[in-house]
Amino acid sequence: MEDLPFNDPNIFAPLILVDEADQPIGQATKLEVHQQGLRHRAFSVFVIRRTQAGFECLMQRRHPDKYHSGGLWANTTCGHPEPDEELAEAAEKRLQYEMGVETALRHIGVFEYCARVGPFIEREVDHVFLAIDDVITDPHPDEVIEEMWMPVAQLIQDLGEQPEAFVPWLLPAMSLVTNALMQEYHGF
């Protein structure tokens, strides 16, 4: 086994390679996918709660030992479905694992992005899931070092002013989240 500078027991797990239309075209390990910048399927989960002041997003700060983007702020959870695993099932399972949260999720859209993250390249077709729920969390200490509820309007402002504090997929994913909030609640 390769001597790697990070601790990720799933680094050799298979990920789903996809074409431009998000159709599966094969598999490669998580490490190969990110070393070579191969397009693959992913998901991002956002848990939002409604308060008297507006909407707040449950954010997590990634553990510094994560294989990329350690120490950066991210959405509630994110990950990759296993081959032959339904996206919604994978998103719910990862939300439970990382944040200790069980709640109903709904798919609100998909986008593709490509970004350099340290020595790796993320090239994901990212499916975004949303829950409107005020949840109690129990974050996994190997995944999350900090969590907070951040007002959505403040998050959008901070993404513009301090993008280096956040994971690179957060800004395009938040665009889908804010569109959903505008359509359903006429604001955020």
PDB file of C-alpha atoms in Angstrom:
ATOM      1  CA  MET A   1       0.000   0.000   0.000  1.00  0.00           C
ATOM      2  CA  GLU A   2       1.218   3.498  -0.852  1.00  0.00           C
ATOM      3  CA  ASP A   3       2.623   5.656   1.951  1.00  0.00           C
ATOM      4  CA  LEU A   4       0.206   8.602   1.930  1.00  0.00           C
ATOM      5  CA  PRO A   5       0.439  11.877   3.877  1.00  0.00           C
ATOM      6  CA  PHE A   6      -3.154  11.642   5.096  1.00  0.00           C
ATOM      7  CA  ASN A   7      -5.447   9.188   6.804  1.00  0.00           C
ATOM      8  CA  ASP A   8      -8.393   8.100   4.668  1.00  0.00           C
ATOM      9  CA  PRO A   9      -9.494   4.468   4.952  1.00  0.00           C
ATOM     10  CA  ASN A  10     -11.594   4.866   1.780  1.00  0.00           C
ATOM     11  CA  ILE A  11      -8.870   6.249  -0.492  1.00  0.00           C
ATOM     12  CA  PHE A  12      -8.866   3.050  -2.563  1.00  0.00           C
ATOM     13  CA  ALA A  13     -12.670   2.729  -2.700  1.00  0.00           C
ATOM     14  CA  PRO A  14     -14.168   2.727  -6.207  1.00  0.00           C
ATOM     15  CA  LEU A  15     -15.867   5.886  -7.467  1.00  0.00           C
ATOM     16  CA  ILE A  16     -18.245   6.171 -10.411  1.00  0.00           C
ATOM     17  CA  LEU A  17     -16.724   7.789 -13.510  1.00  0.00           C
ATOM     18  CA  VAL A  18     -19.313   9.644 -15.604  1.00  0.00           C
ATOM     19  CA  ASP A  19     -19.563  11.406 -18.947  1.00  0.00           C
ATOM     20  CA  GLU A  20     -20.844  14.949 -19.587  1.00  0.00           C
ATOM     21  CA  ALA A  21     -24.440  13.713 -19.199  1.00  0.00           C
ATOM     22  CA  ASP A  22     -23.690  12.030 -15.828  1.00  0.00           C
ATOM     23  CA  GLN A  23     -23.936   8.570 -17.378  1.00  0.00           C
ATOM     24  CA  PRO A  24     -21.628   5.962 -15.793  1.00  0.00           C
ATOM     25  CA  ILE A  25     -18.647   5.044 -17.967  1.00  0.00           C
ATOM     26  CA  GLY A  26     -16.505   3.104 -15.505  1.00  0.00           C
ATOM     27  CA  GLN A  27     -14.868   3.124 -12.108  1.00  0.00           C
ATOM     28  CA  ALA A  28     -11.551   4.184 -10.580  1.00  0.00           C
ATOM     29  CA  THR A  29     -10.268   4.460  -7.026  1.00  0.00           C
ATOM     30  CA  LYS A  30     -10.819   7.647  -5.090  1.00  0.00           C
ATOM     31  CA  LEU A  31      -7.064   8.287  -5.197  1.00  0.00           C
ATOM     32  CA  GLU A  32      -6.786   7.752  -8.978  1.00  0.00           C
ATOM     33  CA  VAL A  33      -9.817   9.942  -9.641  1.00  0.00           C
ATOM     34  CA  HIS A  34      -8.393  12.869  -7.690  1.00  0.00           C
ATOM     35  CA  GLN A  35      -4.795  12.457  -8.855  1.00  0.00           C
ATOM     36  CA  GLN A  36      -5.851  12.397 -12.517  1.00  0.00           C
ATOM     37  CA  GLY A  37      -8.795  14.805 -12.337  1.00  0.00           C
ATOM     38  CA  LEU A  38     -11.286  12.274 -13.715  1.00  0.00           C
ATOM     39  CA  ARG A  39     -14.947  13.297 -13.926  1.00  0.00           C
ATOM     40  CA  HIS A  40     -16.913  11.432 -11.275  1.00  0.00           C
ATOM     41  CA  ARG A  41     -20.248  11.481  -9.477  1.00  0.00           C
ATOM     42  CA  ALA A  42     -20.568  13.224  -6.105  1.00  0.00           C
ATOM     43  CA  PHE A  43     -23.182  14.760  -3.847  1.00  0.00           C
ATOM     44  CA  SER A  44     -23.438  17.746  -1.528  1.00  0.00           C
ATOM     45  CA  VAL A  45     -25.972  17.962   1.293  1.00  0.00           C
ATOM     46  CA  PHE A  46     -27.280  21.182   2.802  1.00  0.00           C
ATOM     47  CA  VAL A  47     -29.349  21.207   5.976  1.00  0.00           C
ATOM     48  CA  ILE A  48     -31.048  24.571   6.383  1.00  0.00           C
ATOM     49  CA  ARG A  49     -33.138  25.760   9.299  1.00  0.00           C
ATOM     50  CA  ARG A  50     -35.635  28.592   9.293  1.00  0.00           C
ATOM     51  CA  THR A  51     -35.367  31.129  12.099  1.00  0.00           C
ATOM     52  CA  GLN A  52     -37.121  34.409  12.815  1.00  0.00           C
ATOM     53  CA  ALA A  53     -34.113  36.199  11.303  1.00  0.00           C
ATOM     54  CA  GLY A  54     -34.096  34.077   8.130  1.00  0.00           C
ATOM     55  CA  PHE A  55     -32.463  30.865   6.970  1.00  0.00           C
ATOM     56  CA  GLU A  56     -29.288  29.341   8.420  1.00  0.00           C
ATOM     57  CA  CYS A  57     -27.101  26.661   6.875  1.00  0.00           C
ATOM     58  CA  LEU A  58     -25.485  23.937   8.962  1.00  0.00           C
ATOM     59  CA  MET A  59     -21.784  24.177   8.098  1.00  0.00           C
ATOM     60  CA  GLN A  60     -18.881  21.950   9.015  1.00  0.00           C
ATOM     61  CA  ARG A  61     -15.158  22.617   9.179  1.00  0.00           C
ATOM     62  CA  ARG A  62     -13.358  19.654   7.657  1.00  0.00           C
ATOM     63  CA  HIS A  63     -10.850  17.764   9.782  1.00  0.00           C
ATOM     64  CA  PRO A  64      -7.287  18.894   8.952  1.00  0.00           C
ATOM     65  CA  ASP A  65      -6.277  15.286   8.197  1.00  0.00           C
ATOM     66  CA  LYS A  66      -8.788  14.946   5.339  1.00  0.00           C
ATOM     67  CA  TYR A  67      -7.034  14.034   2.090  1.00  0.00           C
ATOM     68  CA  HIS A  68      -7.920  17.429   0.626  1.00  0.00           C
ATOM     69  CA  SER A  69      -9.448  20.699   1.786  1.00  0.00           C
ATOM     70  CA  GLY A  70      -8.679  19.927   5.435  1.00  0.00           C
ATOM     71  CA  GLY A  71      -9.521  22.798   7.772  1.00  0.00           C
ATOM     72  CA  LEU A  72     -11.825  24.504   5.265  1.00  0.00           C
ATOM     73  CA  TRP A  73     -15.489  25.258   5.832  1.00  0.00           C
ATOM     74  CA  ALA A  74     -17.927  23.132   3.851  1.00  0.00           C
ATOM     75  CA  ASN A  75     -21.635  22.470   3.514  1.00  0.00           C
ATOM     76  CA  THR A  76     -23.337  20.062   5.911  1.00  0.00           C
ATOM     77  CA  THR A  77     -21.813  16.985   4.272  1.00  0.00           C
ATOM     78  CA  CYS A  78     -20.543  15.745   0.938  1.00  0.00           C
ATOM     79  CA  GLY A  79     -19.293  12.534  -0.573  1.00  0.00           C
ATOM     80  CA  HIS A  80     -19.440   9.994  -3.369  1.00  0.00           C
ATOM     81  CA  PRO A  81     -21.973   7.237  -3.948  1.00  0.00           C
ATOM     82  CA  GLU A  82     -20.625   3.719  -4.170  1.00  0.00           C
ATOM     83  CA  PRO A  83     -21.130   1.839  -7.440  1.00  0.00           C
ATOM     84  CA  ASP A  84     -24.733   0.551  -7.593  1.00  0.00           C
ATOM     85  CA  GLU A  85     -25.766   2.827  -4.703  1.00  0.00           C
ATOM     86  CA  GLU A  86     -28.624   5.270  -5.138  1.00  0.00           C
ATOM     87  CA  LEU A  87     -27.592   8.910  -4.744  1.00  0.00           C
ATOM     88  CA  ALA A  88     -30.221   9.770  -2.126  1.00  0.00           C
ATOM     89  CA  GLU A  89     -29.319   6.684  -0.094  1.00  0.00           C
ATOM     90  CA  ALA A  90     -25.612   7.589  -0.247  1.00  0.00           C
ATOM     91  CA  ALA A  91     -26.320  11.196   0.793  1.00  0.00           C
ATOM     92  CA  GLU A  92     -28.471  10.116   3.743  1.00  0.00           C
ATOM     93  CA  LYS A  93     -25.885   7.560   4.859  1.00  0.00           C
ATOM     94  CA  ARG A  94     -23.022  10.090   4.690  1.00  0.00           C
ATOM     95  CA  LEU A  95     -25.070  12.736   6.557  1.00  0.00           C
ATOM     96  CA  GLN A  96     -25.669  10.224   9.346  1.00  0.00           C
ATOM     97  CA  TYR A  97     -21.982   9.180   9.410  1.00  0.00           C
ATOM     98  CA  GLU A  98     -20.391  12.654   9.349  1.00  0.00           C
ATOM     99  CA  MET A  99     -22.933  14.720  11.278  1.00  0.00           C
ATOM    100  CA  GLY A 100     -25.073  12.186  13.151  1.00  0.00           C
ATOM    101  CA  VAL A 101     -28.172  13.590  11.451  1.00  0.00           C
ATOM    102  CA  GLU A 102     -31.196  11.773  10.040  1.00  0.00           C
ATOM    103  CA  THR A 103     -33.595  13.907   8.041  1.00  0.00           C
ATOM    104  CA  ALA A 104     -35.516  13.789   4.773  1.00  0.00           C
ATOM    105  CA  LEU A 105     -33.476  15.032   1.810  1.00  0.00           C
ATOM    106  CA  ARG A 106     -34.622  16.107  -1.608  1.00  0.00           C
ATOM    107  CA  HIS A 107     -32.592  16.508  -4.769  1.00  0.00           C
ATOM    108  CA  ILE A 108     -32.608  20.121  -5.978  1.00  0.00           C
ATOM    109  CA  GLY A 109     -30.143  20.082  -8.855  1.00  0.00           C
ATOM    110  CA  VAL A 110     -26.785  19.132 -10.271  1.00  0.00           C
ATOM    111  CA  PHE A 111     -23.734  21.019 -11.517  1.00  0.00           C
ATOM    112  CA  GLU A 112     -20.235  20.224 -12.715  1.00  0.00           C
ATOM    113  CA  TYR A 113     -17.068  21.897 -11.536  1.00  0.00           C
ATOM    114  CA  CYS A 114     -13.342  21.398 -11.723  1.00  0.00           C
ATOM    115  CA  ALA A 115     -10.892  22.782  -9.157  1.00  0.00           C
ATOM    116  CA  ARG A 116      -7.390  22.149  -7.887  1.00  0.00           C
ATOM    117  CA  VAL A 117      -7.431  21.162  -4.217  1.00  0.00           C
ATOM    118  CA  GLY A 118      -3.884  20.879  -2.933  1.00  0.00           C
ATOM    119  CA  PRO A 119      -2.108  18.160  -4.931  1.00  0.00           C
ATOM    120  CA  PHE A 120      -5.426  16.864  -6.331  1.00  0.00           C
ATOM    121  CA  ILE A 121      -7.970  17.855  -8.953  1.00  0.00           C
ATOM    122  CA  GLU A 122     -11.687  17.692  -8.203  1.00  0.00           C
ATOM    123  CA  ARG A 123     -13.792  17.207 -11.323  1.00  0.00           C
ATOM    124  CA  GLU A 124     -17.219  16.352 -10.090  1.00  0.00           C
ATOM    125  CA  VAL A 125     -20.747  16.100 -11.326  1.00  0.00           C
ATOM    126  CA  ASP A 126     -22.203  17.166  -8.008  1.00  0.00           C
ATOM    127  CA  HIS A 127     -25.813  16.402  -7.065  1.00  0.00           C
ATOM    128  CA  VAL A 128     -27.187  18.787  -4.447  1.00  0.00           C
ATOM    129  CA  PHE A 129     -29.605  17.651  -1.742  1.00  0.00           C
ATOM    130  CA  LEU A 130     -31.514  19.943   0.611  1.00  0.00           C
ATOM    131  CA  ALA A 131     -33.329  19.510   3.912  1.00  0.00           C
ATOM    132  CA  ILE A 132     -35.213  22.226   5.757  1.00  0.00           C
ATOM    133  CA  ASP A 133     -34.963  21.044   9.346  1.00  0.00           C
ATOM    134  CA  ASP A 134     -33.666  22.194  12.732  1.00  0.00           C
ATOM    135  CA  VAL A 135     -31.526  19.206  13.650  1.00  0.00           C
ATOM    136  CA  ILE A 136     -29.364  18.140  16.560  1.00  0.00           C
ATOM    137  CA  THR A 137     -25.939  16.983  15.446  1.00  0.00           C
ATOM    138  CA  ASP A 138     -23.352  14.502  16.649  1.00  0.00           C
ATOM    139  CA  PRO A 139     -20.355  15.093  14.341  1.00  0.00           C
ATOM    140  CA  HIS A 140     -17.817  12.347  13.710  1.00  0.00           C
ATOM    141  CA  PRO A 141     -14.516  13.577  15.247  1.00  0.00           C
ATOM    142  CA  ASP A 142     -12.416  12.133  12.394  1.00  0.00           C
ATOM    143  CA  GLU A 143     -14.437  14.103   9.838  1.00  0.00           C
ATOM    144  CA  VAL A 144     -15.492  17.378  11.451  1.00  0.00           C
ATOM    145  CA  ILE A 145     -13.582  19.676  13.827  1.00  0.00           C
ATOM    146  CA  GLU A 146     -16.198  22.405  14.119  1.00  0.00           C
ATOM    147  CA  GLU A 147     -19.785  23.062  13.143  1.00  0.00           C
ATOM    148  CA  MET A 148     -22.016  26.108  13.093  1.00  0.00           C
ATOM    149  CA  TRP A 149     -25.314  27.428  11.849  1.00  0.00           C
ATOM    150  CA  MET A 150     -24.487  30.321   9.517  1.00  0.00           C
ATOM    151  CA  PRO A 151     -27.073  32.756   8.159  1.00  0.00           C
ATOM    152  CA  VAL A 152     -27.390  32.089   4.424  1.00  0.00           C
ATOM    153  CA  ALA A 153     -26.983  35.784   3.580  1.00  0.00           C
ATOM    154  CA  GLN A 154     -23.764  35.918   5.643  1.00  0.00           C
ATOM    155  CA  LEU A 155     -22.472  32.749   3.987  1.00  0.00           C
ATOM    156  CA  ILE A 156     -22.982  34.226   0.530  1.00  0.00           C
ATOM    157  CA  GLN A 157     -21.169  37.406   1.604  1.00  0.00           C
ATOM    158  CA  ASP A 158     -18.272  35.429   3.140  1.00  0.00           C
ATOM    159  CA  LEU A 159     -17.941  33.252   0.034  1.00  0.00           C
ATOM    160  CA  GLY A 160     -17.413  36.431  -1.986  1.00  0.00           C
ATOM    161  CA  GLU A 161     -15.013  38.069   0.474  1.00  0.00           C
ATOM    162  CA  GLN A 162     -13.044  35.038   1.740  1.00  0.00           C
ATOM    163  CA  PRO A 163     -13.354  32.222  -0.816  1.00  0.00           C
ATOM    164  CA  GLU A 164     -10.098  30.653   0.421  1.00  0.00           C
ATOM    165  CA  ALA A 165     -11.812  29.748   3.729  1.00  0.00           C
ATOM    166  CA  PHE A 166     -14.291  27.456   1.947  1.00  0.00           C
ATOM    167  CA  VAL A 167     -14.221  24.317  -0.185  1.00  0.00           C
ATOM    168  CA  PRO A 168     -14.329  25.102  -3.919  1.00  0.00           C
ATOM    169  CA  TRP A 169     -17.664  23.394  -4.619  1.00  0.00           C
ATOM    170  CA  LEU A 170     -19.543  25.462  -2.043  1.00  0.00           C
ATOM    171  CA  LEU A 171     -20.159  28.560  -4.166  1.00  0.00           C
ATOM    172  CA  PRO A 172     -21.742  26.789  -7.170  1.00  0.00           C
ATOM    173  CA  ALA A 173     -23.716  24.480  -4.870  1.00  0.00           C
ATOM    174  CA  MET A 174     -25.023  27.456  -2.866  1.00  0.00           C
ATOM    175  CA  SER A 175     -26.382  28.925  -6.086  1.00  0.00           C
ATOM    176  CA  LEU A 176     -28.752  25.945  -6.349  1.00  0.00           C
ATOM    177  CA  VAL A 177     -29.663  26.223  -2.658  1.00  0.00           C
ATOM    178  CA  THR A 178     -30.456  29.940  -2.820  1.00  0.00           C
ATOM    179  CA  ASN A 179     -32.511  29.409  -6.002  1.00  0.00           C
ATOM    180  CA  ALA A 180     -34.543  26.726  -4.203  1.00  0.00           C
ATOM    181  CA  LEU A 181     -35.084  29.005  -1.191  1.00  0.00           C
ATOM    182  CA  MET A 182     -36.150  31.889  -3.455  1.00  0.00           C
ATOM    183  CA  GLN A 183     -38.621  29.684  -5.361  1.00  0.00           C
ATOM    184  CA  GLU A 184     -40.163  28.141  -2.265  1.00  0.00           C
ATOM    185  CA  TYR A 185     -39.919  30.896   0.338  1.00  0.00           C
ATOM    186  CA  HIS A 186     -39.320  34.022  -1.769  1.00  0.00           C
ATOM    187  CA  GLY A 187     -36.140  34.842   0.091  1.00  0.00           C
ATOM    188  CA  PHE A 188     -33.443  33.636   2.403  1.00  0.00           C
TER     189      PHE A 188
END
